[in-house]
């Protein structure tokens, strides 16, 4: 959290919220959008199919209800999870589950979910914490990648300097 | 301070952070969607379709939580649990009846709240 607070600009994060309950969706999206730590771009979808049609947008985080209704043989939550994980393995999926559903929670992780959160009064806080962790690791990864690049550039420059010195000593020998 | 008997919007207002339009939208969604959800619960119960009953109760429970109707939220939770485990199924009807009996009062208080918001 201290990393976010020190930054001049809040980091952006693209989030999908997939739940067929419009009330829960409205309240949850409001909660995410009011975050103090990051600048979220949130899109909500009422079905697994809709979310899959938009997965090319490469969301950072997908919050997915396990109990999506299967109207007209549509996708349930687990099937949506499997397809989303295949289509975009880099997206972190947080599964929303019901009480006492340990087997469903375990299954969710098995099929690619980053985490699971029970739909209870503490769900908002737990999802916020999960998103904060995802953002923190994303920033660390980006920073490490940037440092690797600088290291490569510095190594190349040093090598070029050594080669130049060797070439110079051949062309203009001392003595 | 809550002036209603069956609802309590303190939690919803806390989530709203001063956004009364948000509160109004959520209340309107609740009034619009809940009748069908309750009818579905009754339908699934009578057809002994326990999986769909469990899902419907699971969906409606957070809405009762947002409206601050604690007893109805507990009733939905009980329906969800019994239908999920398919045990003590004979107890489910009393919880559905409780929701059906009290929901009209909830709608009236919510409509009253909408009138206050729009003044």
mmCIF file of C-alpha atoms in Angstrom, chain B residues 41-86:
data_model
loop_
_atom_site.group_PDB
_atom_site.id
_atom_site.type_symbol
_atom_site.label_atom_id
_atom_site.label_comp_id
_atom_site.label_asym_id
_atom_site.label_seq_id
_atom_site.Cartn_x
_atom_site.Cartn_y
_atom_site.Cartn_z
ATOM 1 C CA UNK B 41 -38.106 -19.337 -5.558
ATOM 2 C CA UNK B 42 -41.716 -20.430 -5.042
ATOM 3 C CA UNK B 43 -41.782 -22.078 -8.477
ATOM 4 C CA UNK B 44 -38.505 -23.970 -7.950
ATOM 5 C CA UNK B 45 -39.616 -25.087 -4.480
ATOM 6 C CA UNK B 46 -42.890 -26.501 -5.798
ATOM 7 C CA UNK B 47 -41.071 -28.275 -8.624
ATOM 8 C CA UNK B 48 -38.437 -29.545 -6.128
ATOM 9 C CA UNK B 49 -35.787 -27.996 -8.337
ATOM 10 C CA UNK B 50 -33.281 -27.614 -5.501
ATOM 11 C CA UNK B 51 -30.286 -26.445 -7.501
ATOM 12 C CA UNK B 52 -32.173 -23.551 -9.114
ATOM 13 C CA UNK B 53 -33.790 -22.701 -5.774
ATOM 14 C CA UNK B 54 -30.359 -22.570 -4.153
ATOM 15 C CA UNK B 55 -29.057 -20.261 -6.884
ATOM 16 C CA UNK B 56 -32.063 -17.949 -6.703
ATOM 17 C CA UNK B 57 -31.735 -17.645 -2.919
ATOM 18 C CA UNK B 58 -27.993 -17.114 -3.289
ATOM 19 C CA UNK B 59 -28.642 -14.243 -5.727
ATOM 20 C CA UNK B 60 -31.327 -12.508 -3.704
ATOM 21 C CA UNK B 61 -29.492 -12.651 -0.364
ATOM 22 C CA UNK B 62 -27.051 -9.740 -1.003
ATOM 23 C CA UNK B 63 -29.969 -7.557 -2.147
ATOM 24 C CA UNK B 64 -31.719 -8.074 1.193
ATOM 25 C CA UNK B 65 -28.427 -7.216 2.866
ATOM 26 C CA UNK B 66 -28.184 -3.912 0.951
ATOM 27 C CA UNK B 67 -31.760 -3.003 1.909
ATOM 28 C CA UNK B 68 -31.003 -3.812 5.557
ATOM 29 C CA UNK B 69 -33.776 -6.409 5.840
ATOM 30 C CA UNK B 70 -31.897 -8.678 8.219
ATOM 31 C CA UNK B 71 -34.679 -11.258 8.779
ATOM 32 C CA UNK B 72 -35.277 -11.712 5.058
ATOM 33 C CA UNK B 73 -31.557 -11.989 4.451
ATOM 34 C CA UNK B 74 -31.379 -14.772 7.070
ATOM 35 C CA UNK B 75 -34.383 -16.475 5.471
ATOM 36 C CA UNK B 76 -32.698 -16.404 2.044
ATOM 37 C CA UNK B 77 -29.500 -17.764 3.593
ATOM 38 C CA UNK B 78 -31.421 -20.627 5.191
ATOM 39 C CA UNK B 79 -33.148 -21.468 1.886
ATOM 40 C CA UNK B 80 -29.767 -21.405 0.141
ATOM 41 C CA UNK B 81 -28.204 -23.739 2.697
ATOM 42 C CA UNK B 82 -31.052 -26.273 2.873
ATOM 43 C CA UNK B 83 -31.477 -26.373 -0.907
ATOM 44 C CA UNK B 84 -27.730 -26.712 -1.421
ATOM 45 C CA UNK B 85 -27.427 -29.644 0.978
ATOM 46 C CA UNK B 86 -30.896 -31.005 0.148
#
